[in-house]
mmCIF file of C-alpha atoms in Angstrom:
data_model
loop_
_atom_site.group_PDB
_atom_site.id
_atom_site.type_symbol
_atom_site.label_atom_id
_atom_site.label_comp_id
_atom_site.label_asym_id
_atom_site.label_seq_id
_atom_site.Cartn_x
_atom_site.Cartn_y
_atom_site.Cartn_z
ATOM 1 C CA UNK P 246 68.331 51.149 -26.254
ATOM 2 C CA UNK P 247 66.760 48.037 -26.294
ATOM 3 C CA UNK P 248 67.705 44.854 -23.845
ATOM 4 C CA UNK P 249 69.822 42.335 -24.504
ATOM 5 C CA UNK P 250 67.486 39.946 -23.652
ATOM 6 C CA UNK P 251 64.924 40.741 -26.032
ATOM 7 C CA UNK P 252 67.125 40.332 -29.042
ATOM 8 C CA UNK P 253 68.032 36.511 -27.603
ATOM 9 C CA UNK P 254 64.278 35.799 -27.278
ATOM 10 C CA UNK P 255 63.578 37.180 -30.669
ATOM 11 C CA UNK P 256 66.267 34.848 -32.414
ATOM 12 C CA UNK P 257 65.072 31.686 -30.541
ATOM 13 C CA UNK P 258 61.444 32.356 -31.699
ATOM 14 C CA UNK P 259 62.379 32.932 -35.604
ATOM 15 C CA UNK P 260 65.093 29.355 -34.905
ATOM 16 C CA UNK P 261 61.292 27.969 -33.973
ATOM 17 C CA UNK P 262 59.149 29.351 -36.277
ATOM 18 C CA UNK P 263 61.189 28.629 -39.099
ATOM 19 C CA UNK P 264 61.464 24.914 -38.555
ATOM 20 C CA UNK P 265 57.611 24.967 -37.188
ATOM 21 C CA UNK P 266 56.885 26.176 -40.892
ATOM 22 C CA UNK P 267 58.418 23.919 -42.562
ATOM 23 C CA UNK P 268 57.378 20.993 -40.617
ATOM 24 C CA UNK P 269 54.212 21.639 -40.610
ATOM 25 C CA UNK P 270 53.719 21.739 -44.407
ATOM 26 C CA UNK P 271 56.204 18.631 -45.269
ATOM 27 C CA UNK P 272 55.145 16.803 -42.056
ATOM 28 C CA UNK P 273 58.709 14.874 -41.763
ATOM 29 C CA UNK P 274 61.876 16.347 -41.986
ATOM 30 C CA UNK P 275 64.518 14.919 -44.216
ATOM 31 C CA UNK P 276 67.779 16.916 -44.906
ATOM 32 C CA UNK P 277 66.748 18.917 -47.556
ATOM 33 C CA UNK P 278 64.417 20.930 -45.452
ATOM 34 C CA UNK P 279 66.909 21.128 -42.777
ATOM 35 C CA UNK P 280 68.932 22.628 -45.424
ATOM 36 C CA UNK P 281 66.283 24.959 -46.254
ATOM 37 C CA UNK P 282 66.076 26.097 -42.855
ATOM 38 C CA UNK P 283 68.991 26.648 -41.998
ATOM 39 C CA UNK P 284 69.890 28.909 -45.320
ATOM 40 C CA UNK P 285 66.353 30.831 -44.620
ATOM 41 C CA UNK P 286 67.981 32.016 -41.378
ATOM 42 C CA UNK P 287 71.168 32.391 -43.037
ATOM 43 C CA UNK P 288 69.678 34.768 -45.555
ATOM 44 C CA UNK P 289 67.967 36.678 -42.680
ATOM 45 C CA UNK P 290 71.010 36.976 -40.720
ATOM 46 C CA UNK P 291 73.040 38.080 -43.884
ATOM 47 C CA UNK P 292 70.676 41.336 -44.536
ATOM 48 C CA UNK P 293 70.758 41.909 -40.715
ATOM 49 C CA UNK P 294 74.923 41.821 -40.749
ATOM 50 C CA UNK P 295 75.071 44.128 -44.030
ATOM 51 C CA UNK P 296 73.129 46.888 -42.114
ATOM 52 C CA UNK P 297 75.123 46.399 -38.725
ATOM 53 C CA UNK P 298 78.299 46.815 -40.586
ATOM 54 C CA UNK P 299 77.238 49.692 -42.491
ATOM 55 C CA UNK P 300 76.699 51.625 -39.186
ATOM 56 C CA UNK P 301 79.425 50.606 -37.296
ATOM 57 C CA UNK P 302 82.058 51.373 -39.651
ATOM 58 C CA UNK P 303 79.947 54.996 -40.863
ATOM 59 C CA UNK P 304 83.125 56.920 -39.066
ATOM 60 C CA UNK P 305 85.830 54.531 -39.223
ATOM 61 C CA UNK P 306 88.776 54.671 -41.573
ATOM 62 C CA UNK P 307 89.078 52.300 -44.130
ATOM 63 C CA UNK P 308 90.684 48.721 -43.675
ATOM 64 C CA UNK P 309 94.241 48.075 -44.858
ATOM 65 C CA UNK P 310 93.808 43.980 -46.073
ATOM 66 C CA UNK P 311 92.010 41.063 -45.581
ATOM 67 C CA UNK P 312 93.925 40.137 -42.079
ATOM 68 C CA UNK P 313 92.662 43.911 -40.441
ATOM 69 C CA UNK P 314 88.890 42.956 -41.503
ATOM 70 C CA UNK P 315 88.882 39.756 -39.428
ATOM 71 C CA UNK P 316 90.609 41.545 -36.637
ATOM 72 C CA UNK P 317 87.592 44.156 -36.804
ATOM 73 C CA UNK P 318 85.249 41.268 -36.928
ATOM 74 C CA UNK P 319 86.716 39.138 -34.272
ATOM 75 C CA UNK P 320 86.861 42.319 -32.019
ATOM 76 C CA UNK P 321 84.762 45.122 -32.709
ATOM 77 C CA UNK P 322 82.263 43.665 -34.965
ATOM 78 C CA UNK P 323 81.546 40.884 -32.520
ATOM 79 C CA UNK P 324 81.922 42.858 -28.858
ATOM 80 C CA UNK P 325 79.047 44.754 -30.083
ATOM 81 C CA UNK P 326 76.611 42.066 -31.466
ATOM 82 C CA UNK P 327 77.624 39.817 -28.864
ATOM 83 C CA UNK P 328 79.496 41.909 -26.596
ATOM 84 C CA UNK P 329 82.280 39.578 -25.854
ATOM 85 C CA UNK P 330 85.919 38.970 -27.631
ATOM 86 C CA UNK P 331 86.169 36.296 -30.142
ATOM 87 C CA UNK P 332 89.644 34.453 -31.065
ATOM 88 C CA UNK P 333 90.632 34.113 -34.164
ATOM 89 C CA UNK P 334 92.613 30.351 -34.092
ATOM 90 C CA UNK P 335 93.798 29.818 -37.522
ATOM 91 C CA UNK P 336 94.820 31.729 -40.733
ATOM 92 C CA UNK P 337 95.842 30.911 -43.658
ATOM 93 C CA UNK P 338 95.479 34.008 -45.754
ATOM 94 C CA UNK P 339 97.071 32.010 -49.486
ATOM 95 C CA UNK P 340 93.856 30.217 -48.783
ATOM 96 C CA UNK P 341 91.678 32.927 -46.956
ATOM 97 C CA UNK P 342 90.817 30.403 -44.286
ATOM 98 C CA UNK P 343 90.071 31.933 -41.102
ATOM 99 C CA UNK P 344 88.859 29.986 -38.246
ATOM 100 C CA UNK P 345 86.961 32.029 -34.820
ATOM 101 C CA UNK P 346 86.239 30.857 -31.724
ATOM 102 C CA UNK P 347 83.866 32.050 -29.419
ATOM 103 C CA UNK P 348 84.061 30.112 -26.029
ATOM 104 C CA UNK P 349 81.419 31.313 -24.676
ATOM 105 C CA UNK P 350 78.638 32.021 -27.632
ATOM 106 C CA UNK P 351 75.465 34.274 -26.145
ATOM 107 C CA UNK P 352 73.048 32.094 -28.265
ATOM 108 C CA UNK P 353 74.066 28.819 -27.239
ATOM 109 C CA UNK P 354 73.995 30.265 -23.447
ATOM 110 C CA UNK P 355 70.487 29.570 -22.710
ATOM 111 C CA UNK P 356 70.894 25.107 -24.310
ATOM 112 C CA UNK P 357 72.180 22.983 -21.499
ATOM 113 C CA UNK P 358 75.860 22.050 -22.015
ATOM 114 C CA UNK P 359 76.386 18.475 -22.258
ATOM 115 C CA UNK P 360 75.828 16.623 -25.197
ATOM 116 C CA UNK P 361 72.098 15.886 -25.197
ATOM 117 C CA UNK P 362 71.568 18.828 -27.806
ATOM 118 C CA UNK P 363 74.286 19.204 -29.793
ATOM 119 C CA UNK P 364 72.873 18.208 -32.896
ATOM 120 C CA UNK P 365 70.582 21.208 -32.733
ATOM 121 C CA UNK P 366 72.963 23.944 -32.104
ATOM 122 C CA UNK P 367 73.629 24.362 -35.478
ATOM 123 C CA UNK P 368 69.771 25.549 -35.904
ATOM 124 C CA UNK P 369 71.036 28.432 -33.627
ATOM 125 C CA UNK P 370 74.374 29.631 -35.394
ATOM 126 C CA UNK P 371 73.014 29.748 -38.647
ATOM 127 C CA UNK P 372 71.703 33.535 -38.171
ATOM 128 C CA UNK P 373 75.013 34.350 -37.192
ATOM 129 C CA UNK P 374 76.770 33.020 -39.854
ATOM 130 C CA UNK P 375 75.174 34.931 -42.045
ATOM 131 C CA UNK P 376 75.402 38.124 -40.120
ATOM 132 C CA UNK P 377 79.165 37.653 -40.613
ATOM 133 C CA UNK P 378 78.512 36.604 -43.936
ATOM 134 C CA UNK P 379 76.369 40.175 -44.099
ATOM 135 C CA UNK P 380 79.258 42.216 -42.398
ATOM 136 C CA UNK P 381 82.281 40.778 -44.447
ATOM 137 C CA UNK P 382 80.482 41.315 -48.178
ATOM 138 C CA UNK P 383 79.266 44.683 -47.411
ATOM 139 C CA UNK P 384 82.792 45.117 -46.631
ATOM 140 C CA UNK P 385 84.326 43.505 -50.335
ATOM 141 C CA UNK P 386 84.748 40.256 -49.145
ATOM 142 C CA UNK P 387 82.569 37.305 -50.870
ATOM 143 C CA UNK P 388 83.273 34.892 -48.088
ATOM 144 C CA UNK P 389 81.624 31.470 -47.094
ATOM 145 C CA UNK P 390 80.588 30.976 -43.088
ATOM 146 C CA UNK P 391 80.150 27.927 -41.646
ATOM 147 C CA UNK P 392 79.703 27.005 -37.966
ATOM 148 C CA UNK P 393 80.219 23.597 -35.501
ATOM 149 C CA UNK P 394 80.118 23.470 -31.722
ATOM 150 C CA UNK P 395 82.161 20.587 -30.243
ATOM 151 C CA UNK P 396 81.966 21.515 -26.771
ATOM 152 C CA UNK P 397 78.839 23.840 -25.561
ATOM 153 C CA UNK P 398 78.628 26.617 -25.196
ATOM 154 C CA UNK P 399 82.284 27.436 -27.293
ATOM 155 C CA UNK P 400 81.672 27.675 -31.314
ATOM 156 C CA UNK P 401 84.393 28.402 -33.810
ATOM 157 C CA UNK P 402 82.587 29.992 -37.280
ATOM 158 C CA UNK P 403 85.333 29.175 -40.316
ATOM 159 C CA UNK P 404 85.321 31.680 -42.800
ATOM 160 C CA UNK P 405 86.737 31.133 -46.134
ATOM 161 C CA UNK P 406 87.252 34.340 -48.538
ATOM 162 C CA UNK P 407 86.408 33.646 -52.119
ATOM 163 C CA UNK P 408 88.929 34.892 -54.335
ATOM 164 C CA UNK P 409 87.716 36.394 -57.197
ATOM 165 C CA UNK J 29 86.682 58.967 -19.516
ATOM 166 C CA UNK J 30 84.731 60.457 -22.813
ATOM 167 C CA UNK J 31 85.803 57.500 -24.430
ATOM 168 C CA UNK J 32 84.488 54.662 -21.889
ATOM 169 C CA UNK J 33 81.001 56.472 -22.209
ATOM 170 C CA UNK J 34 81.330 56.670 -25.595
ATOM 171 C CA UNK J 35 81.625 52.698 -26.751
ATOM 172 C CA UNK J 36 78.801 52.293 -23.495
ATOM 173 C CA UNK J 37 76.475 54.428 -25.846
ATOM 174 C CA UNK J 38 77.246 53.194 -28.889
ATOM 175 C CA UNK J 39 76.803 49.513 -27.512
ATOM 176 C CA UNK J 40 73.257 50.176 -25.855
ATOM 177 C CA UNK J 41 72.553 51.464 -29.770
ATOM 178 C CA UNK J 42 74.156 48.164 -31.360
ATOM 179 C CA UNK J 43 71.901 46.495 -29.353
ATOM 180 C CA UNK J 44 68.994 48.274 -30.764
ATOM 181 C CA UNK J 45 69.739 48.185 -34.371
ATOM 182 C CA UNK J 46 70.702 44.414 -34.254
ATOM 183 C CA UNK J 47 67.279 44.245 -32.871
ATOM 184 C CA UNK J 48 65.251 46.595 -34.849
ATOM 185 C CA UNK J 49 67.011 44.495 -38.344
ATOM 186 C CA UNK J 50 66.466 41.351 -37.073
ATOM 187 C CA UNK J 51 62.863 42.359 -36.683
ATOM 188 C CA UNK J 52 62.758 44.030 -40.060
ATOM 189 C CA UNK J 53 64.240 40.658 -41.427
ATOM 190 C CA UNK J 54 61.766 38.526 -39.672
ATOM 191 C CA UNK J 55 58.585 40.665 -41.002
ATOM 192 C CA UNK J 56 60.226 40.743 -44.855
ATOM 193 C CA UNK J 57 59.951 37.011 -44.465
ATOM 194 C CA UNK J 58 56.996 36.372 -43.307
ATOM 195 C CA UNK J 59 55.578 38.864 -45.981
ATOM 196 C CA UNK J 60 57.201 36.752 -48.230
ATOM 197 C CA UNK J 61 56.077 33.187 -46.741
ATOM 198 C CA UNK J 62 52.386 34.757 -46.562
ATOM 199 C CA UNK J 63 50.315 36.516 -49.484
ATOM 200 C CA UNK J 64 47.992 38.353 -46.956
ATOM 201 C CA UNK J 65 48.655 40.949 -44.369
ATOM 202 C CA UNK J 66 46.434 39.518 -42.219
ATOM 203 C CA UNK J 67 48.176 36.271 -41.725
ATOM 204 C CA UNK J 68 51.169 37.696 -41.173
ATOM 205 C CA UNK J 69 49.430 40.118 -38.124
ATOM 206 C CA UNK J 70 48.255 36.599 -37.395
ATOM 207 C CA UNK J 71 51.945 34.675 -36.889
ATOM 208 C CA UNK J 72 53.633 38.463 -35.708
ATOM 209 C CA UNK J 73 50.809 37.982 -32.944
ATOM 210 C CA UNK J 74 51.560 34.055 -32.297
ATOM 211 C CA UNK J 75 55.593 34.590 -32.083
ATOM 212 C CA UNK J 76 54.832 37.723 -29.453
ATOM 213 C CA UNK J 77 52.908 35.723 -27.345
ATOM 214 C CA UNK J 78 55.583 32.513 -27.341
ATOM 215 C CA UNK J 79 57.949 35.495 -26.269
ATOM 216 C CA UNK J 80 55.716 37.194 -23.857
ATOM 217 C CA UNK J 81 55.386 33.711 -21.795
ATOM 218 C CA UNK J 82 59.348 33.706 -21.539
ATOM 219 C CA UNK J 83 59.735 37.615 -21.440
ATOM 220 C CA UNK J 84 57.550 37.777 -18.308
ATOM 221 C CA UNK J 85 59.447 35.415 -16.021
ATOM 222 C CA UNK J 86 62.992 37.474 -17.481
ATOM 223 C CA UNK J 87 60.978 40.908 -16.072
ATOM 224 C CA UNK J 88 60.016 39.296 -12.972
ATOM 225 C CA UNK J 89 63.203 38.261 -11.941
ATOM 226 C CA UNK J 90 64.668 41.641 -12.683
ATOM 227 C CA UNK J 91 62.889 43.743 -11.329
ATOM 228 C CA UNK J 92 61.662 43.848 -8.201
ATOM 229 C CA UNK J 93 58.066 44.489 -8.963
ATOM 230 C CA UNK J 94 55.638 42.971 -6.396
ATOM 231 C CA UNK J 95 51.289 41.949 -7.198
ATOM 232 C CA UNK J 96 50.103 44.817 -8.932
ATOM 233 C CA UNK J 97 46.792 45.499 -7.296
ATOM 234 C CA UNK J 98 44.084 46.723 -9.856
ATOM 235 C CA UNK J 99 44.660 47.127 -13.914
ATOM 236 C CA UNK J 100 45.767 50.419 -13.643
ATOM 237 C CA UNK J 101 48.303 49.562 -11.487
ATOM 238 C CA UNK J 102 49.570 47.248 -14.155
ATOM 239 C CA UNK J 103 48.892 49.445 -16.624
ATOM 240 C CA UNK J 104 51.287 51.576 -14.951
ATOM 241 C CA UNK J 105 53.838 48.939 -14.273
ATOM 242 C CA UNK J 106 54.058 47.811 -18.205
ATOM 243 C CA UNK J 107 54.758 51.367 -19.397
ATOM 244 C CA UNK J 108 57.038 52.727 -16.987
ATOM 245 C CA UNK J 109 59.348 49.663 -15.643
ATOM 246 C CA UNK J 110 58.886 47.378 -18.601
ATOM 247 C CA UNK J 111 59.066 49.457 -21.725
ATOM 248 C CA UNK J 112 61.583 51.088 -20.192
ATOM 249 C CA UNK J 113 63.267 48.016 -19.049
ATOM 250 C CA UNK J 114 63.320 46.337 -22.697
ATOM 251 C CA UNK J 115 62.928 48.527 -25.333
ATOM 252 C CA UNK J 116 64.077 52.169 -23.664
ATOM 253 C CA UNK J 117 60.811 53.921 -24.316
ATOM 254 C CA UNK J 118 57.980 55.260 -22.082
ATOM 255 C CA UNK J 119 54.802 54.798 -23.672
ATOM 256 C CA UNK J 120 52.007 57.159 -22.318
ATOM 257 C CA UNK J 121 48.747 55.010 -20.692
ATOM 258 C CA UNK J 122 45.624 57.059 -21.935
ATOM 259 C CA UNK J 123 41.989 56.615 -23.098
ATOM 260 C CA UNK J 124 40.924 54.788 -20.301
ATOM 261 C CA UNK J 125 37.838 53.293 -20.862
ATOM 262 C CA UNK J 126 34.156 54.185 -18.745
ATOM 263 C CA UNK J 127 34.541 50.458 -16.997
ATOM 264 C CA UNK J 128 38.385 50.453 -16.372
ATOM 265 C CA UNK J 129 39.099 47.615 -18.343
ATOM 266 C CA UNK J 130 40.609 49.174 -21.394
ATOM 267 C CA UNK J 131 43.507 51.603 -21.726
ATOM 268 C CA UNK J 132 45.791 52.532 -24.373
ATOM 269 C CA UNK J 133 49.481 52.711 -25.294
ATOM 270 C CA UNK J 134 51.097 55.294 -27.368
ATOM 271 C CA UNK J 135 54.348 55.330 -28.239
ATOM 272 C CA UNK J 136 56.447 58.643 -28.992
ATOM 273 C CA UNK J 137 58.876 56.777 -30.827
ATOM 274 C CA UNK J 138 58.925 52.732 -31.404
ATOM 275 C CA UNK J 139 62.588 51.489 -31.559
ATOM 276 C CA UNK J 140 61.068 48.800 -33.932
ATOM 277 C CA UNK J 141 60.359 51.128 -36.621
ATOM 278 C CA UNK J 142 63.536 52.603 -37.071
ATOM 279 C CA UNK J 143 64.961 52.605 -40.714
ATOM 280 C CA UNK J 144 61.375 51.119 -41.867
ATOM 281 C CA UNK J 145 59.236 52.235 -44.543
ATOM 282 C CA UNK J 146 56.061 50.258 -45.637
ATOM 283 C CA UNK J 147 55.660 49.951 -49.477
ATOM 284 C CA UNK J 148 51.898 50.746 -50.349
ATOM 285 C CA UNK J 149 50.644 47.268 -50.960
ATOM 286 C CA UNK J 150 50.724 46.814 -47.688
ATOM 287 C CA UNK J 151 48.405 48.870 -45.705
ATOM 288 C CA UNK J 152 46.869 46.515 -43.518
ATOM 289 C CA UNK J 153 50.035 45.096 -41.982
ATOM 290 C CA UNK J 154 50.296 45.992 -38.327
ATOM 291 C CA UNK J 155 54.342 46.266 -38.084
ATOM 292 C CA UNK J 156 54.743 46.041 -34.945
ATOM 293 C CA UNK J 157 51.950 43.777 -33.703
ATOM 294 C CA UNK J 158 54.740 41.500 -32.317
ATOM 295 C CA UNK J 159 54.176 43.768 -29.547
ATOM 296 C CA UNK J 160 50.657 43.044 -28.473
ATOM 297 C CA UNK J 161 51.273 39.010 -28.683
ATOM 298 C CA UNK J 162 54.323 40.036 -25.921
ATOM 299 C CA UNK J 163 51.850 42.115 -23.818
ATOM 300 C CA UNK J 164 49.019 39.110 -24.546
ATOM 301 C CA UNK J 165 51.550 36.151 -23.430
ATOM 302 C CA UNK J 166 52.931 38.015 -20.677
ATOM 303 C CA UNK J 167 49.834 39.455 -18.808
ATOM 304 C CA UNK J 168 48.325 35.795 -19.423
ATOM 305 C CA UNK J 169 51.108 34.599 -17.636
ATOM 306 C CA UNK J 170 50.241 36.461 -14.503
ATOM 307 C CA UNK J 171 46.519 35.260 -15.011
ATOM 308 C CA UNK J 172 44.844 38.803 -16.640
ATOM 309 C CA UNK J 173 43.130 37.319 -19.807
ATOM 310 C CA UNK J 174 43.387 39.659 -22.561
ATOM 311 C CA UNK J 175 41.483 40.293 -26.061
#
């Protein structure tokens, strides 16, 4: 029964580490390490997300099609890993394009709003993306999860389902 | 009503797992950035005590906790209001040293450890030792220096 709280400070110290790391061994950052960074957490979060979704849905029946697995993300899934409600804005299932909003996204919480640090909220989604990332391929979809804030503190994640 | 209580229970224990993975993720990494055990104690111990500094002013404004007045009192205070307050556990406070000055924690069961199992190439690797940089950064906070 751990805090909430401790799993927000956890997150911001491995964002910090992480880029600490590789700073500290390249000395300046050009993209490329950004993009190592970033898929570092994304590969964390995506082991974390397989797990959560594994015990959530232990007892639940099994999903109908693609459009009642994003449902279960967007409102199960995500009330209890971030205990709110998140929207889902746009589908386009020929494609497998879904787009989620969260207005109000518990990891971006704690930055100021405003635009001073927009450019490094990304740092801060990237666990998340993979946890959905995690959840959706333990449930049979290979998907691909990418994140941009506009406004802080709202996100929307876009999800794209790979057809195989 | 069974119900309500129900998704309250389940979330407290979402909470936990999300927690306990996202720890187990963090320590796979580092074991995998870092050859030796020892360094990765080392950084576990660093990223605690970066936490600990922020952890203690979260505790402080939550509960209503005044000075403590001696080290037992804050021995006292750590295991009963903030264990309990952040990870759900009650560690026991025993093996007090002769001078006062050095006590020990046990935990029954640590929420971090849940679902773990250490392969056996790893035997020096204190798993939790996050835990002791949060106690380090957060007692230095209130100006007790630890070792």
């Amino acid at each position: 029964m751990t805090d909430e709280a401790l799993f927000e400070f956890l997150h911001m110290e491995i964002v910090s580490h992480v880029y600490k790391e590789q700073q500290a061994s390249k000395g300046e950052m050009d993209n490329k390490d950004r993009a190592a960074c970033v898929s570092v957490l994304e590969g964390m979060g995506f082991r974390v997300g397989q797990g959560l979704i594994e015990r959530l849905t232990r007892d639940s029946p099994s999903f109908k099609d693609e459009l009642d697995i994003m449902k279960f993300i967007c409102k199960d899934y995500w009330t209890k890993v971030f205990r709110r409600v998140a929207a889902i804005l746009f589908i386009s299932p020929p494609q497998g394009t879904y787009v989620l909003q969260d207005n109000k996204f518990s990891l971006l919480t704690q930055l100021s709003g405003g635009k001073q640090y927009l450019d490094q909220a990304p740092k801060y989604l990237a666990f998340s993306c993979g946890m959905v990332r995690g959840a959706l391929s333990n449930l049979g979809l290979d998907s691909v999860v990418t994140a941009e804030v506009s406004v802080m503190p709202s996100c929307k994640f876009q999800v794209v389902i790979q057809k195989l | 009503m069974s119900r309500q209580s129900n998704r309250t229970t389940d979330s407290k224990k979402m909470n936990s797992e999300l927690f306990t993975l996202t720890y187990g993720a963090l320590v796979t990494q580092l074991c995998k950035d870092y050859e030796n055990d020892e360094e990765v104690n080392k950084q576990l111990d660093k990223m605690g005590y970066n936490i600990g500094v922020r952890l203690i002013e979260d505790f402080l404004a939550r509960s209503s906790i005044g000075r403590c007045q001696d080290f037992r009192e804050t021995a006292d205070v750590i295991a009963k209001v903030a264990f309990k307050m952040y990870l759900g556990v009650t560690p026991s406070v025993t093996n007090w040293s002769p001078a006062g000055d050095e006590f020990s924690l046990i935990l029954e069961n640590n929420p971090l450890v849940d679902f773990v199992e250490l392969p056996d190439n790893h035997n020096t690797l204190i798993y939790s030792n996050l835990l002791c940089g949060v106690l380090r950064g957060a007692l230095e906070m209130v100006k007790s220096t630890l070792f």
